[in-house]
Tab-separated table of C-alpha atoms and ligand atoms in Angstrom:
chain	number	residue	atom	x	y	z
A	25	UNK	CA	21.666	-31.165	-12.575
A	26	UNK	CA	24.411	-30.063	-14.712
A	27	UNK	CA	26.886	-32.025	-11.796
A	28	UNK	CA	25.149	-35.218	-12.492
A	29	UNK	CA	25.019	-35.092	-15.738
A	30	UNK	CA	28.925	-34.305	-15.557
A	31	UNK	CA	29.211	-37.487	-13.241
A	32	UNK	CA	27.446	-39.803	-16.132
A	33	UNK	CA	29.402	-38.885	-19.032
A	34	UNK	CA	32.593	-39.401	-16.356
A	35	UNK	CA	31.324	-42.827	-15.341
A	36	UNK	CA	30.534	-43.805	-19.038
A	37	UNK	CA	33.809	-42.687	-20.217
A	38	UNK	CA	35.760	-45.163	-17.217
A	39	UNK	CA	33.459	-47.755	-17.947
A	40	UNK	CA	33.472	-47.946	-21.745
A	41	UNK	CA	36.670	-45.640	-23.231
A	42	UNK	CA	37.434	-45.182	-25.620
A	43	UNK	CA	33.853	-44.209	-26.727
A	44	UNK	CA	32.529	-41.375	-28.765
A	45	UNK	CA	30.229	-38.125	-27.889
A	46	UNK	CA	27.683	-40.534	-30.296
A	47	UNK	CA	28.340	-43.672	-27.826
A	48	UNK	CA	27.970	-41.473	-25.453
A	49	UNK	CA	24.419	-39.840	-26.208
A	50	UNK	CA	23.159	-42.983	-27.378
A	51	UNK	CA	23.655	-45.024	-24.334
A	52	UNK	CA	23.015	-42.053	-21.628
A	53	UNK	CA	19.883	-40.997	-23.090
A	54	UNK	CA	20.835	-37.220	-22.971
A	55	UNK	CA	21.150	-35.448	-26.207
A	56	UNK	CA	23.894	-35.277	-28.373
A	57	UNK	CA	24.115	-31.523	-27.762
A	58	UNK	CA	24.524	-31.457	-23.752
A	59	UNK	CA	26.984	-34.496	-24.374
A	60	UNK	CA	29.248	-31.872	-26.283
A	61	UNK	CA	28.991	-29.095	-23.807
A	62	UNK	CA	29.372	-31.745	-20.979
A	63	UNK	CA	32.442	-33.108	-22.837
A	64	UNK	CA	34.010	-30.139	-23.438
A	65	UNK	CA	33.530	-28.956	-19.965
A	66	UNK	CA	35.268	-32.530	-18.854
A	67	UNK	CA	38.206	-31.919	-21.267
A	68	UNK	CA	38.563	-28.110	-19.985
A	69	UNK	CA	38.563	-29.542	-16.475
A	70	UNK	CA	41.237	-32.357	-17.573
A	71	UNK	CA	39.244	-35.255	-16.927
A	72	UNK	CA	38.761	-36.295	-20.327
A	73	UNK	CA	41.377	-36.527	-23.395
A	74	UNK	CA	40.830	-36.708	-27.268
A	75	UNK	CA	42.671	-40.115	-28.395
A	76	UNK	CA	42.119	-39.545	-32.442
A	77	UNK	CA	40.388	-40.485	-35.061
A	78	UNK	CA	38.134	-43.568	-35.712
A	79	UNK	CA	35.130	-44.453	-38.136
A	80	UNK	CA	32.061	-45.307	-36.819
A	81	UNK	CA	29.836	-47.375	-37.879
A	82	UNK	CA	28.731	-45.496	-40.657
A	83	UNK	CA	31.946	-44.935	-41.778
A	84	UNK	CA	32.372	-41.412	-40.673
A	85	UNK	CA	35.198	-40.463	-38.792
A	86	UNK	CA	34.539	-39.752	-34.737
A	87	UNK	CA	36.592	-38.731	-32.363
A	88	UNK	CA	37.496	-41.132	-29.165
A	89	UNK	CA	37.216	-39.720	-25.696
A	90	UNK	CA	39.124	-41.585	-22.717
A	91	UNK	CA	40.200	-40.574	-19.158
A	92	UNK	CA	42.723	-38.361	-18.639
A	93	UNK	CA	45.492	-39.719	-16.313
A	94	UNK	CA	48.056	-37.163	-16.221
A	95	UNK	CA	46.971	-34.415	-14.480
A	96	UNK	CA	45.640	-36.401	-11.492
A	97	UNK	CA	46.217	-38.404	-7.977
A	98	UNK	CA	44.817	-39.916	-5.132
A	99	UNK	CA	46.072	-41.564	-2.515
A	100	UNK	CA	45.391	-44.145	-0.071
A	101	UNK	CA	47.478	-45.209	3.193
A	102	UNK	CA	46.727	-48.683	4.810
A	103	UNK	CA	48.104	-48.777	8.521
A	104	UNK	CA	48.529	-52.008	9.863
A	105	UNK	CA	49.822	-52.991	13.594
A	106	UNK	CA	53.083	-53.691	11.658
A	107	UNK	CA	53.639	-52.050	8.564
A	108	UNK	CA	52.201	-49.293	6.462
A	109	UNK	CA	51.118	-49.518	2.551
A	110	UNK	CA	51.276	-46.092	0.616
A	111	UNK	CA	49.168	-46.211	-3.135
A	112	UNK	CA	48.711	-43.518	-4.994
A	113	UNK	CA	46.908	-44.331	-8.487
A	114	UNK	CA	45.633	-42.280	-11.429
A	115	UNK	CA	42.168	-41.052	-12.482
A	116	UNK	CA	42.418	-44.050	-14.654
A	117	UNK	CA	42.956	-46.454	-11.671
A	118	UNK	CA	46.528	-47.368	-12.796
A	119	UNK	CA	48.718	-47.295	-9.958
A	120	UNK	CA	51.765	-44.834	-9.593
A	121	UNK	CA	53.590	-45.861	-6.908
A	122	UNK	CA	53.118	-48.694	-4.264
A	123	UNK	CA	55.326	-48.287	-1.089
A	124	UNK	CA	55.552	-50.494	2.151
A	125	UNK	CA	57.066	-49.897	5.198
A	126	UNK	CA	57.418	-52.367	8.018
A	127	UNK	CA	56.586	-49.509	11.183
A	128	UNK	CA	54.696	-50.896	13.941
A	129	UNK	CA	52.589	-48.310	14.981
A	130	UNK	CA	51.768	-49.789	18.429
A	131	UNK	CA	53.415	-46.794	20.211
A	132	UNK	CA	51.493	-43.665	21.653
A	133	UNK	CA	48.871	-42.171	19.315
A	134	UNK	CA	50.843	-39.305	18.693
A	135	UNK	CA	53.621	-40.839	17.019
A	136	UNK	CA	51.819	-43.017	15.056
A	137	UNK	CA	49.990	-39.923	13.667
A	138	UNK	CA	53.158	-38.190	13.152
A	139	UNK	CA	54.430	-41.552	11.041
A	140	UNK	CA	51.258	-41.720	8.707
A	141	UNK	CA	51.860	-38.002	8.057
A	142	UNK	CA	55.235	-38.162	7.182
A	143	UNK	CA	54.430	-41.065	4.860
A	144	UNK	CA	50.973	-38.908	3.364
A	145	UNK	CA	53.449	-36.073	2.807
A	146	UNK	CA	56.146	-38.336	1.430
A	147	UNK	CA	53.788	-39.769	-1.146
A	148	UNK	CA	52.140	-36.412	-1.575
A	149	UNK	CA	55.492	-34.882	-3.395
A	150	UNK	CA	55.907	-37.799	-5.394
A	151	UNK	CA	53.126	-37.152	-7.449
A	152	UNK	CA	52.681	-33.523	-6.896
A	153	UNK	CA	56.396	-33.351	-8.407
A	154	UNK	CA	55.485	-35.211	-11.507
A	155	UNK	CA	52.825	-32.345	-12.082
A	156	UNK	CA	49.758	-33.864	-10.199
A	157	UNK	CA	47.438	-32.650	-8.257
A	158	UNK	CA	45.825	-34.551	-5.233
A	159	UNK	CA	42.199	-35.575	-5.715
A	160	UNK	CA	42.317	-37.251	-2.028
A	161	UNK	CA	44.119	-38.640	0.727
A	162	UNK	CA	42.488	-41.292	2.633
A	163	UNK	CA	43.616	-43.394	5.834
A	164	UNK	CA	42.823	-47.474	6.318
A	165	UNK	CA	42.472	-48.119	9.750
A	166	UNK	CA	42.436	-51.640	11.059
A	167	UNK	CA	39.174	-51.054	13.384
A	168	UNK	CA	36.143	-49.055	14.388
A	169	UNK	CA	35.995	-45.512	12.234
A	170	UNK	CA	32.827	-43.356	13.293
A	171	UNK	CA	31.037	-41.489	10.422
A	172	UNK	CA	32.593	-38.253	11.252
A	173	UNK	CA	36.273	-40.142	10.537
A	174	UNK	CA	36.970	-40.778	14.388
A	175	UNK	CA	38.471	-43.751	15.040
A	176	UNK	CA	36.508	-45.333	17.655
A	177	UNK	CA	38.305	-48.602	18.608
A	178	UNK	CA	41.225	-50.004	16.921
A	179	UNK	CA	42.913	-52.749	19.604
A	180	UNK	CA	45.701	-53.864	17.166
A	181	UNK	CA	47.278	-50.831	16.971
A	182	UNK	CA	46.597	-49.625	20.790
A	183	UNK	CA	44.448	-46.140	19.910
A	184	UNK	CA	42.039	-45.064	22.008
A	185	UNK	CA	39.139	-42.549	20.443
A	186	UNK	CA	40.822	-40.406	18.368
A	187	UNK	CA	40.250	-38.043	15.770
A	188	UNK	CA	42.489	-39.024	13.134
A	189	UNK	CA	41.064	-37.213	10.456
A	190	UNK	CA	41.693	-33.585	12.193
A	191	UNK	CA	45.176	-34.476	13.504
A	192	UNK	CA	46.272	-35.323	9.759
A	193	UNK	CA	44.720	-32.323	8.137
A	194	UNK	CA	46.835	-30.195	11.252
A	195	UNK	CA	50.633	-32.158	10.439
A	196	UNK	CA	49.779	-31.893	6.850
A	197	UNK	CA	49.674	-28.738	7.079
A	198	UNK	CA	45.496	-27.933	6.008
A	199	UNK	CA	46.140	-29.169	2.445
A	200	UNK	CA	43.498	-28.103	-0.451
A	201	UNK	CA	43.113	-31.451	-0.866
A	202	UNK	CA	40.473	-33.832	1.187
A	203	UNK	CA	41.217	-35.905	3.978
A	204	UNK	CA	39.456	-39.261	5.096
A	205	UNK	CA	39.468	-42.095	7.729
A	206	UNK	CA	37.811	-45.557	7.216
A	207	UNK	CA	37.689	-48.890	8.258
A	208	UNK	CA	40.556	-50.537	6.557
A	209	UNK	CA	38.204	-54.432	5.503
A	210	UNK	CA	35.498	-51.412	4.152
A	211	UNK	CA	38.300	-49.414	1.629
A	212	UNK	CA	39.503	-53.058	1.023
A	213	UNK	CA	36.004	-53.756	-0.431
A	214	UNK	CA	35.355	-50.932	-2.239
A	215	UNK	CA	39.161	-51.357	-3.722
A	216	UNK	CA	37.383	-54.785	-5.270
A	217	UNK	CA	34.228	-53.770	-6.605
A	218	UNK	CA	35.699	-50.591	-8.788
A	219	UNK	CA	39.028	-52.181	-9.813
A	220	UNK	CA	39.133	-56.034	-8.075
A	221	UNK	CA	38.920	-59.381	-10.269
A	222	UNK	CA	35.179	-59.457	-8.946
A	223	UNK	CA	34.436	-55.835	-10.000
A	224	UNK	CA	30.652	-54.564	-10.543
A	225	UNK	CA	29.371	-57.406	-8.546
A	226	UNK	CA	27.014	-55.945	-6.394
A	227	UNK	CA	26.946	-58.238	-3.482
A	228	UNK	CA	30.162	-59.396	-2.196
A	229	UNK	CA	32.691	-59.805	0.605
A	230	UNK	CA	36.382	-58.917	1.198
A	231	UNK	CA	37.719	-60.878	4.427
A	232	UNK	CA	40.642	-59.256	5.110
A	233	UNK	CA	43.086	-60.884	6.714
A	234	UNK	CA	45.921	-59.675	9.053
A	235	UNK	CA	46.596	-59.584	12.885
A	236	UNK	CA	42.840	-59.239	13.263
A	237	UNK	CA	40.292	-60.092	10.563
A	238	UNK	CA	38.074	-58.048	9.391
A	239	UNK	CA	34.972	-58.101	6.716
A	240	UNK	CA	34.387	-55.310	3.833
A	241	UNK	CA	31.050	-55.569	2.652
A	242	UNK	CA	28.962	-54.234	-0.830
A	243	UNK	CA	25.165	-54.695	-0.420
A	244	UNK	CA	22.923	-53.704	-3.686
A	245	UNK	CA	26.497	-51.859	-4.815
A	246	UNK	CA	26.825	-49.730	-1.431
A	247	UNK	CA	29.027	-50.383	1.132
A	248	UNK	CA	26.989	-51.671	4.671
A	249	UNK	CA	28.341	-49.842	7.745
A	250	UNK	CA	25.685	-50.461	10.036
A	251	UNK	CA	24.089	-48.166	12.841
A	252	UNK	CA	27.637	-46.984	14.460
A	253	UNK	CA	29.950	-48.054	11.527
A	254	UNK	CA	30.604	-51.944	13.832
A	255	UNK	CA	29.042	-53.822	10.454
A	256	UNK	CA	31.464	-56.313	9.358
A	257	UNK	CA	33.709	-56.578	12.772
A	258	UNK	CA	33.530	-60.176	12.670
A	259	UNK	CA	37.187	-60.645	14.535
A	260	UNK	CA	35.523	-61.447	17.836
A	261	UNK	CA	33.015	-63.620	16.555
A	262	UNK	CA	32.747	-66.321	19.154
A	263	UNK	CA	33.555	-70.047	17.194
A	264	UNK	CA	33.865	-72.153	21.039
A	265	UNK	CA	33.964	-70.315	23.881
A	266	UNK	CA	36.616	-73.286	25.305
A	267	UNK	CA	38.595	-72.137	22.670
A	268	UNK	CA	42.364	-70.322	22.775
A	269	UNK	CA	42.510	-67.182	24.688
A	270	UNK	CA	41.674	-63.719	22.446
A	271	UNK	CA	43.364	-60.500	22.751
A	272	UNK	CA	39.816	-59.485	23.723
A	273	UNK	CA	39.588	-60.924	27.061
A	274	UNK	CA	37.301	-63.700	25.702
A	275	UNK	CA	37.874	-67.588	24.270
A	276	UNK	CA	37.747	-68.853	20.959
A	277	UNK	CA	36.812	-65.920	18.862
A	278	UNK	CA	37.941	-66.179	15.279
A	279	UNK	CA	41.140	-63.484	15.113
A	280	UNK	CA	42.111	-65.867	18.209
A	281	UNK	CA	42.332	-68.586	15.108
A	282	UNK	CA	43.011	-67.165	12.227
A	283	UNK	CA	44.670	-64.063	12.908
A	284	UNK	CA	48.522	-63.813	12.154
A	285	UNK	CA	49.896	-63.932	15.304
A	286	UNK	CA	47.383	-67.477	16.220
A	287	UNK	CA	48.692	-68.357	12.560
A	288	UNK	CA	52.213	-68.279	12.982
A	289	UNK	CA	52.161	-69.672	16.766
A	290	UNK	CA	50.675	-72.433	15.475
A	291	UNK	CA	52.232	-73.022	12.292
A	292	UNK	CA	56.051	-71.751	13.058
A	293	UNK	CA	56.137	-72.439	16.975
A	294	UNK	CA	59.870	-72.162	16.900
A	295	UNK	CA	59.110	-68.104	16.383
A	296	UNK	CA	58.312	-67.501	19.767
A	297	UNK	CA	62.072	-68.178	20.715
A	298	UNK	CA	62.823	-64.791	18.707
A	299	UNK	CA	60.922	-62.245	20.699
A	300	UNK	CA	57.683	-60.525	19.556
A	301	UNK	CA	57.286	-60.511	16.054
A	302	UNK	CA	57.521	-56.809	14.780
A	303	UNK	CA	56.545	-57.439	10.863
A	304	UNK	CA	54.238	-60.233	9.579
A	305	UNK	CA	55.648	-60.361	5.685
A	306	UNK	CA	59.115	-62.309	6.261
A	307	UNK	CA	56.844	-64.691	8.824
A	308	UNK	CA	53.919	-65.173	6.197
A	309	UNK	CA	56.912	-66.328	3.264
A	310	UNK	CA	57.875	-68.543	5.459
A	311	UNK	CA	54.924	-70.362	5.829
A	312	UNK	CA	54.324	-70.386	2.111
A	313	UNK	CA	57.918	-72.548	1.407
A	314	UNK	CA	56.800	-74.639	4.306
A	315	UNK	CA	53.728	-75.113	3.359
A	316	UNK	CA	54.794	-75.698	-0.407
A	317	UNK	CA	57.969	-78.229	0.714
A	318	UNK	CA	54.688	-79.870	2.548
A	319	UNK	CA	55.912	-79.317	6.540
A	320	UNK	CA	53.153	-81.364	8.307
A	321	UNK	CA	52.984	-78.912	11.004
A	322	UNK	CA	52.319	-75.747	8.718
A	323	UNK	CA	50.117	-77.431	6.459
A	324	UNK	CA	48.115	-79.053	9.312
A	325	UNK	CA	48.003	-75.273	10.738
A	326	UNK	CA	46.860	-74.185	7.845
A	327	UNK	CA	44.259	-76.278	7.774
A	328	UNK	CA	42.646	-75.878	10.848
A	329	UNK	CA	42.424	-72.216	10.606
A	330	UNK	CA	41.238	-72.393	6.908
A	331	UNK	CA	38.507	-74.769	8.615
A	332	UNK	CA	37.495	-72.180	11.414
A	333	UNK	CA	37.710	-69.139	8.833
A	334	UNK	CA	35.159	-71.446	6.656
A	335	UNK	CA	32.914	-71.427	9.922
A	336	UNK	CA	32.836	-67.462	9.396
A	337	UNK	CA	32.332	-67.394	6.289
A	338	UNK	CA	29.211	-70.052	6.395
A	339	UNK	CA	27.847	-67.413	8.692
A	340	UNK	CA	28.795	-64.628	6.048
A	341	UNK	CA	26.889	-66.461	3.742
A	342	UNK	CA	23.887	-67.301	5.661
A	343	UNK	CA	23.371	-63.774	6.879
A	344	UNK	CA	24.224	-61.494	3.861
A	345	UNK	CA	23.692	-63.979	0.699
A	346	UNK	CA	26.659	-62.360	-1.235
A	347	UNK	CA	27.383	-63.093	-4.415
A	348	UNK	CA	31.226	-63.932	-3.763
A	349	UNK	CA	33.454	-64.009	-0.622
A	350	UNK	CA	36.695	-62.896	-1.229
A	351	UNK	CA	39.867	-63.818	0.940
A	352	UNK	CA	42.025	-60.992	0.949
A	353	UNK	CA	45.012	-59.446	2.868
A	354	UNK	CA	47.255	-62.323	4.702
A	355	UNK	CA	44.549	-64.971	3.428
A	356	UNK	CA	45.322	-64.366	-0.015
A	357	UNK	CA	49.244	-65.748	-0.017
A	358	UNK	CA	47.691	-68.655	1.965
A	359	UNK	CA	44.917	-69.092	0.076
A	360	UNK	CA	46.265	-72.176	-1.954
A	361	UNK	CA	46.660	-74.074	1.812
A	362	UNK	CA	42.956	-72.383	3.461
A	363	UNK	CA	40.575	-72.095	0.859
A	364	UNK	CA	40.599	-76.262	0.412
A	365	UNK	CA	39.288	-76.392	4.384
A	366	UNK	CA	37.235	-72.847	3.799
A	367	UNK	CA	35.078	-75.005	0.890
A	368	UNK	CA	35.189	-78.485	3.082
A	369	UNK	CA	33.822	-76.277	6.350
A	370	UNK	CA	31.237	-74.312	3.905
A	371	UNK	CA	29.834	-77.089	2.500
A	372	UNK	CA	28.868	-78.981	5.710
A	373	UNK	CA	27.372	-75.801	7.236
A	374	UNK	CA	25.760	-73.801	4.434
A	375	UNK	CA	21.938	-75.910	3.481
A	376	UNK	CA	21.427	-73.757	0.668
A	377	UNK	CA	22.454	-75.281	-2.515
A	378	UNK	CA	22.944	-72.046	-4.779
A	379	UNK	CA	25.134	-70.259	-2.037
A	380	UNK	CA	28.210	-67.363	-2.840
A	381	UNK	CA	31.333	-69.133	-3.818
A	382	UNK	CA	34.593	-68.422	-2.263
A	383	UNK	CA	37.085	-66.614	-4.190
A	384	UNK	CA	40.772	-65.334	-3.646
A	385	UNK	CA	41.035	-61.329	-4.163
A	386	UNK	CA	43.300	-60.161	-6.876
A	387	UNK	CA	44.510	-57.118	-5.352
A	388	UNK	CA	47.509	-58.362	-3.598
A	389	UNK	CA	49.155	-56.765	-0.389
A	390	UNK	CA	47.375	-53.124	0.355
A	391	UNK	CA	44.021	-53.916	-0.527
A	392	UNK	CA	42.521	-51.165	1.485
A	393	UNK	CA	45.050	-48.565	0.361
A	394	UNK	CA	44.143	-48.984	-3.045
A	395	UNK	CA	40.708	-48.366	-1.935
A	396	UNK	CA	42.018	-45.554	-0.231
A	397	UNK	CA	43.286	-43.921	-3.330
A	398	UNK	CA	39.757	-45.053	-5.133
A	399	UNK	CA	37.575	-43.312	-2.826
A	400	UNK	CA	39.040	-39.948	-3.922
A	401	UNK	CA	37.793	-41.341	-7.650
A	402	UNK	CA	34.452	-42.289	-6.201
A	403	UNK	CA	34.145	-38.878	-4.571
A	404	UNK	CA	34.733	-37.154	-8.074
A	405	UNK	CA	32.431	-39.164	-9.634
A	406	UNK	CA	30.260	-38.364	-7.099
A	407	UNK	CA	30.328	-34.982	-8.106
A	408	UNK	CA	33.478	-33.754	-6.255
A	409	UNK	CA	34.669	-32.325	-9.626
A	410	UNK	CA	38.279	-30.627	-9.359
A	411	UNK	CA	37.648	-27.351	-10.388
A	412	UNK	CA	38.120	-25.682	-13.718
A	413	UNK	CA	42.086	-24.184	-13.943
B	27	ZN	ZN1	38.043	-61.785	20.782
């Protein structure tokens, strides 16, 4: 009881700071009393700070209570089949450092868990050097994550089953600190509804885009994983099975259209000339100052796959009824080129008048590290409290 009651002042505190004990107790319903022992058990526990002095309402001085951001990190790591995004933000959401690293991590397992350690314990002594301790530490994985952190299936980076979670907690070396695995399209989401332009909206979508697509999604404010954790693997959705060949074995499945290496085959066919491509970024600025100079053959690209990703998201709509879909990861650079053809294909699919609009996210690059790093929040203010020193 005491726990939740912890959790509410904590959540009232994010949501409204800086706020008084009064604000507090009036809006919460619990009495002014417990708000001061729960407040001073928050500010022993360095959750909460005093900011000073203001007058209330009835002219009496109270003092302000906001989040505490010093003492405090967690981190998120977003692995991609070529690069690697490191966050690591404070309690207060504001981010402290925001690495990338172009790494394809298509090798054996092994290494690749050896690279997303050394990066964890890179970004780990970072922040633990400026005085912080580690709330969390959790892992984006482009593909299937079981509930128990397993990675089930993740094709673009070549893993078979493997148990992530367990092999990271081993190189790092068992570290007080908690460890997590999830769906990379899932952390992306949850990245937009606690700090995203589209925040507190309890229905929405984050399509994240990359060298597979995948789709993050909030029903009634909770994430929806489905039975086995498949919900929102909408990569091999099937748009014409005469379609281009898929990395699946099958024809004409969306990642065969709108994933980045369909993208930049079709929009920059010179590429292929160069060998394999081994990071995605210098590709993807290249079609934006083609597509901005107004190349035919980028923007006609561009066009068509912002037409087939508006097929998906008609279905999106049609199935789930969010409030917003939100194009995110290698959409969002694009977005200016896609989301024109994404609102034509909508329209002539979707019969409801009064369906979700289509949005861009905010969050830039590392989407689902961010949400990484805010799952640790979520955890506390789930009642994962760090403990008192
Ligand atoms: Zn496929």
């Amino acid at each position: 009881m005491r726990t939740t009651n912890l959790t509410v002042v904590l959540r009232y505190v994010r949501a409204h700071a800086p706020c008084s004990r009064a604000d507090i107790a009036a809006s919460t319903g619990l009495n002014k009393a417990t708000v001061s022992s729960l407040v001073t058990d928050l500010l022993e526990r360095r959750l909460l700070r005093e900011t000073g002095l203001v007058a209330n309402r009835i002219g009496r001085p109270a003092t302000m209570l906001t989040l505490e951001s010093r003492p405090y990190a967690a981190v998120g790591i977003e692995v991609a089949a070529d690069h690697m995004t490191a966050v690591a933000i404070d309690l207060a959401g504001e981010r402290l450092l925001s690495w990338r690293r172009a790494s394809p991590l298509t090798g054996p397992p092994g290494k690749a868990v050896a690279a997303v350690a050394a990066l964890a314990g890179r970004v780990v002594g970072k922040v633990t050097g400026q005085g912080r301790q580690i709330l969390g530490l959790t892992v984006a994985v482009p593909g299937l994550v079981a509930a128990d952190d397993t990675v089930r299936f993740a094709p673009h980076v070549g893993w078979p089953e493997l148990d992530l979670r367990a092999q990271l907690v081993k190189a790092l070396r068992r570290p007080a600190y908690d460890v997590a695995v999830d769906n990379d399209a899932n952390l992306a989401a949850l990245a937009e509804q606690r700090d995203g332009g589209y925040a507190d909206i309890p229905d929405l979508v984050h399509l994240l885009g990359g060298v597979g697509v995948g789709a993050g999604i909030i029903v009634e404010g909770r994430p929806l994983r489905g039975g086995h954790g498949r919900a929102g693997q909408i990569g091999h959705l099937q748009l014409d099975p005469g379609g281009p060949e898929c990395g699946c074995g099958r024809r004409g499945c969306l990642d065969a259209y709108v994933g980045l290496p369909a993208l930049v085959r079709r929009a920059l066919p010179d590429t292929a000339a160069d060998g394999p491509v081994v990071d995605y970024a210098p590709e993807i600025e290249r079609i934006v100052a083609l597509a901005g100079a107004g190349d035919a053959t980028v923007t006609g690209a561009l066009a068509e796959a912002g037409a087939r990703l508006g097929h998906a998201v008609a279905t999106l709509l049609d199935l789930l009824d969010p409030r917003v879909v939100l194009l995110g990861g290698s959409f969002a650079p694009l977005a200016p080129w896609l989301l024109p053809a994404v609102e034509a294909e909508v329209g002539a699919r979707v019969t409801t008048p009064d369906a979700g609009r289509i949005a861009v996210s905010t969050l830039g690059p590392g989407a689902a590290a961010v949400g990484g790093a805010a799952r640790a929040l979520d955890r506390v203010e789930a009642g994962h409290l760090p403990a008192l020193p």
